[in-house]
Amino acid sequence: MEIRPIFSALRRHKTAAALIVLEIAVSCAIVCNALFLIAQRIDNLNLPSGIAEDQLLHIRLSGVGKDDNADARTEEDLAALRAIPGVIAVTTTNQLPFRNGSSNSGLSLTPDQADHTLNAAAYRVGRDAIRTFGLKLIAGRDFNADEYLLGSELNKPDIDFSKVAASIIVSSATAKKLFPNEPAVGKTVYMSQTPLHIVGVVETLTRPTLNGGNRTYSMLLPIRDNYNSMGRYIIRVGDPSRRHEVMKAALATLDGIDSSRLVLNNDTYEEIRADYFSADRDMIGLLGVVCAALLLVTALGIIGLASFWVAQRTRQIGVRRALGATRAQILRYFQVENFLLVGMGIGLGMLLAYALNQLLMSRYELPRLPLAYLPAGAVVLWLLGQVAVLWPARRAAAVPPAIATRSA
């Protein structure tokens, strides 16, 4: 097909053509960036935590007033919770992956290092934490019973941390960052002046929040916190379908031990994760609606413009039909014309998409738009254009030559 007649026709309708090209360009810029943002949010929803998410229950208590026996009461609670039918393991921790609020500490290779090598989430955990969380130990060992420290003792104001020697277990990402060319197990790192001996490495343990652009640096500290300080009870059940039954039994058990305490939180880990990522799901839905609405408006614009041009070119179409043009040729003419218009809009839209991404990077610290999203947006708009122009083009192709020429 000759392209020159198409450009000649477009030059006679410059304003309408320019408007549809601009509409497509704006749609391309917004759709490319929106698809990128949606993909990022979906990646967030699928991030692994490293723990047995569908088996975990979380209970947080608070005593009324000061409790000098909180450590002993916590051990009593844990023993009672382990005895509940269906419970595999129980531990305490100060935090969980994907939960707002995070306790972090800097790790260094020497005690006098000016800048930390990395900043890691510090999980203070009680006995049996690896089994309770469902973590995969890929090197070294679990904590020994004599390596656990009491959180209440460490919270005293006069403690000298330079004399506290503690064991830690780190995530594989933390181990690789600290010791990229050698095994981390057996090495000593420092948290300020406190020496920490790495005894094990777990495959994955995601930090509670995104910190410094990183979600993978984390460590387990063998610190037994009681329920009245930072200790949260984490319960692992064998059958996920019995989680609510076990939760009900656990709350009744704790109430039977001490009914004066307040239950601040009681939820499954899946509920915790769902709540943390609720904003991402809302953003996915919002951006999806925006993309759908924008593409609909663009499609209606293409249909409207094509219908207008069919009405304006009735005589031209009739003459071509009278000279032997087939319906397929008329249909192809409008499809090629639309393809060229959309192509011009996409070319301009790619530049706008890049500019919009630069603005988002500077204002909201978003990453650079991958080039793969530009052809993806182009394909979407080209397909949309071909579908949108199909109805007006078929209507033009169906006009009988005799009726078209009598309209002159």
Tab-separated table of C-alpha atoms in Angstrom, residues 10-351:
chain	number	residue	atom	x	y	z
A	10	LEU	CA	-3.305	13.523	7.468
A	11	ARG	CA	-1.816	16.862	6.382
A	12	ARG	CA	-5.307	18.040	5.483
A	13	HIS	CA	-6.437	17.267	9.037
A	14	LYS	CA	-3.405	18.451	10.989
A	15	THR	CA	-5.224	19.589	14.110
A	16	ALA	CA	-7.203	16.384	14.610
A	17	ALA	CA	-4.149	14.250	13.873
A	18	ALA	CA	-1.986	16.263	16.273
A	19	LEU	CA	-4.569	15.931	19.058
A	20	ILE	CA	-4.799	12.154	18.746
A	21	VAL	CA	-0.991	11.853	18.584
A	22	LEU	CA	-0.708	13.951	21.753
A	23	GLU	CA	-3.389	11.869	23.494
A	24	ILE	CA	-1.555	8.664	22.614
A	25	ALA	CA	1.762	10.168	23.763
A	26	VAL	CA	0.355	11.101	27.155
A	27	SER	CA	-1.241	7.668	27.489
A	28	CYS	CA	2.043	5.985	26.578
A	29	ALA	CA	3.994	8.001	29.165
A	30	ILE	CA	1.529	7.314	31.959
A	31	VAL	CA	0.888	3.657	31.100
A	32	CYS	CA	4.608	2.789	30.890
A	33	ASN	CA	5.326	4.314	34.300
A	34	ALA	CA	2.131	2.908	35.824
A	35	LEU	CA	2.960	-0.615	34.624
A	36	PHE	CA	6.422	-0.234	36.146
A	37	LEU	CA	4.957	0.876	39.477
A	38	ILE	CA	2.450	-1.990	39.417
A	39	ALA	CA	5.253	-4.492	38.744
A	40	GLN	CA	7.218	-3.075	41.680
A	41	ARG	CA	4.237	-3.435	44.003
A	42	ILE	CA	3.625	-6.998	42.820
A	43	ASP	CA	7.292	-7.797	43.504
A	44	ASN	CA	6.805	-6.434	47.027
A	45	LEU	CA	3.769	-8.661	47.569
A	46	ASN	CA	5.812	-11.700	46.542
A	47	LEU	CA	8.893	-10.960	48.650
A	48	PRO	CA	9.939	-14.006	50.705
A	49	SER	CA	10.172	-13.557	54.466
A	50	GLY	CA	12.101	-16.758	55.138
A	51	ILE	CA	9.661	-17.872	57.835
A	52	ALA	CA	6.755	-20.358	57.928
A	53	GLU	CA	4.122	-17.707	57.300
A	54	ASP	CA	1.021	-19.902	57.171
A	55	GLN	CA	1.850	-21.634	60.486
A	56	LEU	CA	2.647	-18.721	62.794
A	57	LEU	CA	0.577	-16.968	65.444
A	58	HIS	CA	1.576	-13.748	67.191
A	59	ILE	CA	0.518	-12.621	70.676
A	60	ARG	CA	1.709	-9.470	72.417
A	61	LEU	CA	0.936	-8.895	76.088
A	62	SER	CA	1.425	-6.043	78.492
A	63	GLY	CA	1.326	-6.119	82.266
A	64	VAL	CA	-0.331	-3.515	84.431
A	65	GLY	CA	2.404	-1.661	86.289
A	66	LYS	CA	5.872	-3.006	87.025
A	67	ASP	CA	6.316	-6.775	87.160
A	68	ASP	CA	9.533	-7.888	88.880
A	69	ASN	CA	8.752	-11.508	88.007
A	70	ALA	CA	8.207	-10.921	84.282
A	71	ASP	CA	11.104	-13.201	83.246
A	72	ALA	CA	9.793	-16.104	85.305
A	73	ARG	CA	6.199	-15.465	84.187
A	74	THR	CA	7.342	-15.456	80.530
A	75	GLU	CA	8.990	-18.877	80.965
A	76	GLU	CA	5.771	-20.129	82.572
A	77	ASP	CA	3.764	-18.772	79.623
A	78	LEU	CA	6.037	-20.421	77.072
A	79	ALA	CA	5.887	-23.799	78.799
A	80	ALA	CA	2.086	-23.643	78.910
A	81	LEU	CA	1.822	-22.617	75.254
A	82	ARG	CA	4.064	-25.510	74.166
A	83	ALA	CA	1.665	-27.919	75.888
A	84	ILE	CA	-1.319	-26.849	73.757
A	85	PRO	CA	-2.322	-29.586	71.260
A	86	GLY	CA	-1.269	-28.694	67.720
A	87	VAL	CA	1.640	-26.445	68.751
A	88	ILE	CA	5.049	-27.374	67.292
A	89	ALA	CA	7.227	-24.707	68.898
A	90	VAL	CA	7.074	-21.377	70.737
A	91	THR	CA	9.557	-18.539	71.154
A	92	THR	CA	9.803	-14.835	71.879
A	93	THR	CA	10.975	-12.090	69.576
A	94	ASN	CA	11.037	-8.314	69.504
A	95	GLN	CA	9.920	-8.028	65.863
A	96	LEU	CA	8.762	-9.840	62.754
A	97	PRO	CA	9.378	-9.455	59.014
A	98	PHE	CA	7.039	-7.062	57.204
A	99	ARG	CA	5.803	-5.198	60.237
A	100	ASN	CA	5.908	-1.450	60.718
A	101	GLY	CA	8.699	-0.463	63.074
A	102	SER	CA	12.126	-2.042	63.135
A	103	SER	CA	15.060	-2.489	65.527
A	104	ASN	CA	18.371	-2.252	63.664
A	105	SER	CA	22.050	-2.180	64.563
A	106	GLY	CA	25.231	-1.447	62.660
A	107	LEU	CA	27.784	-4.235	62.212
A	108	SER	CA	31.511	-3.612	61.734
A	109	LEU	CA	34.529	-5.812	61.159
A	110	THR	CA	36.614	-4.049	63.824
A	111	PRO	CA	35.621	-2.336	67.087
A	112	ASP	CA	37.143	0.999	66.035
A	113	GLN	CA	35.749	1.071	62.478
A	114	ALA	CA	34.571	4.579	61.579
A	115	ASP	CA	31.621	3.541	59.400
A	116	HIS	CA	29.549	0.396	59.792
A	117	THR	CA	29.964	-2.266	57.129
A	118	LEU	CA	26.189	-2.676	57.083
A	119	ASN	CA	23.056	-2.012	59.067
A	120	ALA	CA	21.067	-5.138	59.967
A	121	ALA	CA	17.706	-5.834	61.557
A	122	ALA	CA	18.354	-7.122	65.080
A	123	TYR	CA	15.952	-9.933	65.972
A	124	ARG	CA	16.142	-10.605	69.710
A	125	VAL	CA	14.855	-14.166	70.055
A	126	GLY	CA	14.285	-16.744	72.752
A	127	ARG	CA	14.946	-20.463	72.681
A	128	ASP	CA	13.840	-22.562	69.704
A	129	ALA	CA	13.507	-19.515	67.434
A	130	ILE	CA	14.847	-21.182	64.285
A	131	ARG	CA	12.400	-24.072	64.609
A	132	THR	CA	9.524	-21.773	65.522
A	133	PHE	CA	10.117	-19.379	62.637
A	134	GLY	CA	10.782	-22.226	60.224
A	135	LEU	CA	14.126	-20.745	59.162
A	136	LYS	CA	16.504	-22.777	56.999
A	137	LEU	CA	19.948	-23.080	58.614
A	138	ILE	CA	22.475	-23.402	55.764
A	139	ALA	CA	25.727	-23.139	57.713
A	140	GLY	CA	26.887	-23.498	61.316
A	141	ARG	CA	24.524	-24.316	64.159
A	142	ASP	CA	21.659	-23.098	66.302
A	143	PHE	CA	22.276	-21.303	69.600
A	144	ASN	CA	23.313	-23.393	72.593
A	145	ALA	CA	21.272	-23.156	75.778
A	146	ASP	CA	24.074	-21.338	77.644
A	147	GLU	CA	24.368	-18.620	74.956
A	148	TYR	CA	21.047	-16.941	75.722
A	149	LEU	CA	21.126	-13.625	77.591
A	150	LEU	CA	18.312	-12.056	79.577
A	151	GLY	CA	16.979	-8.891	78.005
A	152	SER	CA	16.149	-7.478	81.438
A	153	GLU	CA	19.836	-7.749	82.424
A	154	LEU	CA	21.028	-6.080	79.217
A	155	ASN	CA	18.601	-3.203	79.725
A	156	LYS	CA	20.298	-2.118	82.957
A	157	PRO	CA	21.921	1.328	82.620
A	158	ASP	CA	25.272	0.334	84.172
A	159	ILE	CA	26.077	-2.638	81.908
A	160	ASP	CA	29.426	-2.583	80.075
A	161	PHE	CA	28.660	-3.884	76.583
A	162	SER	CA	32.340	-4.099	75.650
A	163	LYS	CA	32.549	-7.054	78.080
A	164	VAL	CA	29.466	-8.800	76.729
A	165	ALA	CA	30.406	-11.598	74.345
A	166	ALA	CA	27.439	-12.932	72.397
A	167	SER	CA	26.769	-15.364	69.589
A	168	ILE	CA	24.681	-14.381	66.565
A	169	ILE	CA	23.134	-16.042	63.549
A	170	VAL	CA	23.014	-13.962	60.374
A	171	SER	CA	21.126	-14.131	57.099
A	172	SER	CA	23.019	-15.322	54.028
A	173	ALA	CA	22.892	-11.807	52.526
A	174	THR	CA	24.470	-10.402	55.693
A	175	ALA	CA	27.176	-13.091	55.674
A	176	LYS	CA	28.070	-12.402	52.026
A	177	LYS	CA	28.278	-8.669	52.626
A	178	LEU	CA	30.484	-9.029	55.696
A	179	PHE	CA	32.712	-11.797	54.325
A	180	PRO	CA	32.273	-12.028	50.546
A	181	ASN	CA	35.188	-14.392	49.914
A	182	GLU	CA	35.156	-16.695	52.935
A	183	PRO	CA	32.748	-18.484	55.284
A	184	ALA	CA	31.177	-16.250	57.914
A	185	VAL	CA	30.747	-18.961	60.566
A	186	GLY	CA	33.423	-18.604	63.227
A	187	LYS	CA	34.128	-14.951	62.448
A	188	THR	CA	33.704	-12.089	64.919
A	189	VAL	CA	31.971	-8.809	64.087
A	190	TYR	CA	31.197	-5.816	66.279
A	191	MET	CA	28.062	-3.996	67.236
A	192	SER	CA	29.640	-0.813	68.532
A	193	GLN	CA	32.178	-2.206	71.046
A	194	THR	CA	30.351	-5.484	71.590
A	195	PRO	CA	31.976	-8.545	69.952
A	196	LEU	CA	29.527	-10.867	68.254
A	197	HIS	CA	30.580	-14.366	67.208
A	198	ILE	CA	28.808	-15.742	64.133
A	199	VAL	CA	27.750	-19.325	64.859
A	200	GLY	CA	25.256	-19.876	62.053
A	201	VAL	CA	23.795	-18.614	58.797
A	202	VAL	CA	20.141	-18.865	57.737
A	203	GLU	CA	19.124	-18.743	54.105
A	204	THR	CA	16.573	-15.905	54.302
A	205	LEU	CA	15.304	-13.659	57.057
A	206	THR	CA	13.780	-10.469	55.738
A	207	ARG	CA	13.986	-7.343	57.874
A	208	PRO	CA	10.736	-5.801	59.104
A	209	THR	CA	10.951	-2.654	56.969
A	210	LEU	CA	12.924	-1.370	54.021
A	211	ASN	CA	15.972	0.279	55.585
A	212	GLY	CA	18.559	2.094	53.502
A	213	GLY	CA	17.168	0.429	50.389
A	214	ASN	CA	17.821	-3.068	51.772
A	215	ARG	CA	15.452	-5.780	53.025
A	216	THR	CA	17.887	-8.689	53.377
A	217	TYR	CA	20.409	-7.757	56.097
A	218	SER	CA	19.331	-9.295	59.398
A	219	MET	CA	20.658	-11.178	62.414
A	220	LEU	CA	19.356	-13.221	65.316
A	221	LEU	CA	20.534	-12.296	68.809
A	222	PRO	CA	20.006	-14.893	71.597
A	223	ILE	CA	18.296	-12.451	73.950
A	224	ARG	CA	15.279	-13.616	75.956
A	225	ASP	CA	12.944	-10.651	76.391
A	226	ASN	CA	9.985	-10.996	78.717
A	227	TYR	CA	6.389	-10.178	77.777
A	228	ASN	CA	6.545	-6.857	79.648
A	229	SER	CA	9.462	-5.461	77.658
A	230	MET	CA	9.962	-6.299	73.983
A	231	GLY	CA	8.986	-9.954	74.013
A	232	ARG	CA	6.244	-11.080	71.637
A	233	TYR	CA	5.063	-14.672	71.737
A	234	ILE	CA	5.372	-16.507	68.420
A	235	ILE	CA	3.572	-19.857	68.156
A	236	ARG	CA	4.051	-22.331	65.313
A	237	VAL	CA	1.225	-24.756	64.651
A	238	GLY	CA	1.492	-28.009	62.733
A	239	ASP	CA	-1.780	-27.638	60.830
A	240	PRO	CA	-2.472	-24.157	59.385
A	241	SER	CA	-6.203	-24.901	59.342
A	242	ARG	CA	-6.146	-25.066	63.163
A	243	ARG	CA	-4.570	-21.646	63.678
A	244	HIS	CA	-7.703	-19.974	65.021
A	245	GLU	CA	-8.452	-22.923	67.270
A	246	VAL	CA	-4.916	-22.811	68.695
A	247	MET	CA	-5.085	-19.028	69.080
A	248	LYS	CA	-8.264	-19.322	71.119
A	249	ALA	CA	-6.646	-21.954	73.338
A	250	ALA	CA	-3.470	-19.878	73.703
A	251	LEU	CA	-5.365	-16.785	74.833
A	252	ALA	CA	-7.347	-18.848	77.326
A	253	THR	CA	-4.132	-20.401	78.633
A	254	LEU	CA	-2.433	-17.020	79.125
A	255	ASP	CA	-5.530	-15.614	80.801
A	256	GLY	CA	-5.558	-18.564	83.167
A	257	ILE	CA	-1.945	-17.887	84.159
A	258	ASP	CA	-2.471	-14.169	84.789
A	259	SER	CA	-5.783	-12.510	83.941
A	260	SER	CA	-4.554	-9.035	84.882
A	261	ARG	CA	-2.468	-8.676	81.715
A	262	LEU	CA	-3.639	-6.897	78.575
A	263	VAL	CA	-3.610	-8.568	75.166
A	264	LEU	CA	-2.329	-5.874	72.818
A	265	ASN	CA	-2.171	-8.023	69.674
A	266	ASN	CA	-3.296	-11.485	68.658
A	267	ASP	CA	-3.183	-12.340	64.963
A	268	THR	CA	-1.867	-14.806	62.445
A	269	TYR	CA	1.291	-13.900	60.573
A	270	GLU	CA	-0.618	-13.898	57.298
A	271	GLU	CA	-2.835	-11.151	58.748
A	272	ILE	CA	0.272	-9.200	59.762
A	273	ARG	CA	1.730	-9.482	56.273
A	274	ALA	CA	-1.572	-8.591	54.604
A	275	ASP	CA	-1.866	-5.473	56.749
A	276	TYR	CA	1.724	-4.413	55.973
A	277	PHE	CA	1.197	-4.689	52.221
A	278	SER	CA	-2.332	-3.246	52.151
A	279	ALA	CA	-1.041	0.034	50.721
A	280	ASP	CA	0.707	-1.829	47.897
A	281	ARG	CA	-2.482	-3.689	47.011
A	282	ASP	CA	-4.450	-0.452	47.066
A	283	MET	CA	-1.844	1.171	44.823
A	284	ILE	CA	-2.015	-1.737	42.362
A	285	GLY	CA	-5.790	-1.380	42.196
A	286	LEU	CA	-5.648	2.404	41.809
A	287	LEU	CA	-3.010	2.310	39.078
A	288	GLY	CA	-4.890	-0.473	37.311
A	289	VAL	CA	-8.071	1.622	37.277
A	290	VAL	CA	-6.142	4.672	36.045
A	291	CYS	CA	-4.546	2.659	33.218
A	292	ALA	CA	-7.881	1.118	32.228
A	293	ALA	CA	-9.638	4.506	32.250
A	294	LEU	CA	-6.837	6.157	30.286
A	295	LEU	CA	-6.787	3.391	27.675
A	296	LEU	CA	-10.572	3.569	27.382
A	297	VAL	CA	-10.473	7.330	26.793
A	298	THR	CA	-7.707	6.835	24.223
A	299	ALA	CA	-9.693	4.129	22.445
A	300	LEU	CA	-12.801	6.323	22.352
A	301	GLY	CA	-10.686	9.152	20.931
A	302	ILE	CA	-9.380	6.884	18.178
A	303	ILE	CA	-12.888	5.623	17.399
A	304	GLY	CA	-14.263	9.168	17.336
A	305	LEU	CA	-11.515	10.469	15.071
A	306	ALA	CA	-11.731	7.504	12.708
A	307	SER	CA	-15.521	7.817	12.517
A	308	PHE	CA	-15.174	11.527	11.748
A	309	TRP	CA	-12.694	10.821	8.992
A	310	VAL	CA	-14.908	8.114	7.495
A	311	ALA	CA	-17.749	10.628	7.295
A	312	GLN	CA	-15.442	13.274	5.800
A	313	ARG	CA	-13.991	10.892	3.191
A	314	THR	CA	-17.146	9.213	2.011
A	315	ARG	CA	-16.718	10.499	-1.521
A	316	GLN	CA	-13.019	9.564	-1.567
A	317	ILE	CA	-13.866	6.060	-0.378
A	318	GLY	CA	-16.605	5.749	-2.984
A	319	VAL	CA	-14.275	6.795	-5.780
A	320	ARG	CA	-11.665	4.242	-4.685
A	321	ARG	CA	-14.340	1.531	-4.503
A	322	ALA	CA	-15.593	2.502	-7.969
A	323	LEU	CA	-12.026	2.238	-9.285
A	324	GLY	CA	-11.757	-1.310	-8.023
A	325	ALA	CA	-10.581	-1.043	-4.404
A	326	THR	CA	-11.766	-3.995	-2.370
A	327	ARG	CA	-13.251	-3.853	1.115
A	328	ALA	CA	-10.063	-5.391	2.476
A	329	GLN	CA	-7.992	-2.586	0.921
A	330	ILE	CA	-10.235	0.110	2.436
A	331	LEU	CA	-10.042	-1.621	5.798
A	332	ARG	CA	-6.266	-1.907	5.553
A	333	TYR	CA	-5.989	1.785	4.629
A	334	PHE	CA	-7.540	2.917	7.901
A	335	GLN	CA	-5.597	0.363	9.903
A	336	VAL	CA	-2.277	1.526	8.431
A	337	GLU	CA	-3.245	5.162	8.980
A	338	ASN	CA	-4.048	4.403	12.616
A	339	PHE	CA	-0.804	2.432	12.985
A	340	LEU	CA	1.193	5.435	11.781
A	341	LEU	CA	-0.657	7.857	14.075
A	342	VAL	CA	-0.186	5.585	17.075
A	343	GLY	CA	3.464	5.126	16.118
A	344	MET	CA	4.052	8.875	16.111
A	345	GLY	CA	2.270	9.138	19.460
A	346	ILE	CA	4.380	6.319	20.902
A	347	GLY	CA	7.612	7.963	19.720
A	348	LEU	CA	6.681	11.164	21.540
A	349	GLY	CA	5.254	9.161	24.461
A	350	MET	CA	8.540	7.359	25.076
A	351	LEU	CA	10.283	10.682	25.551
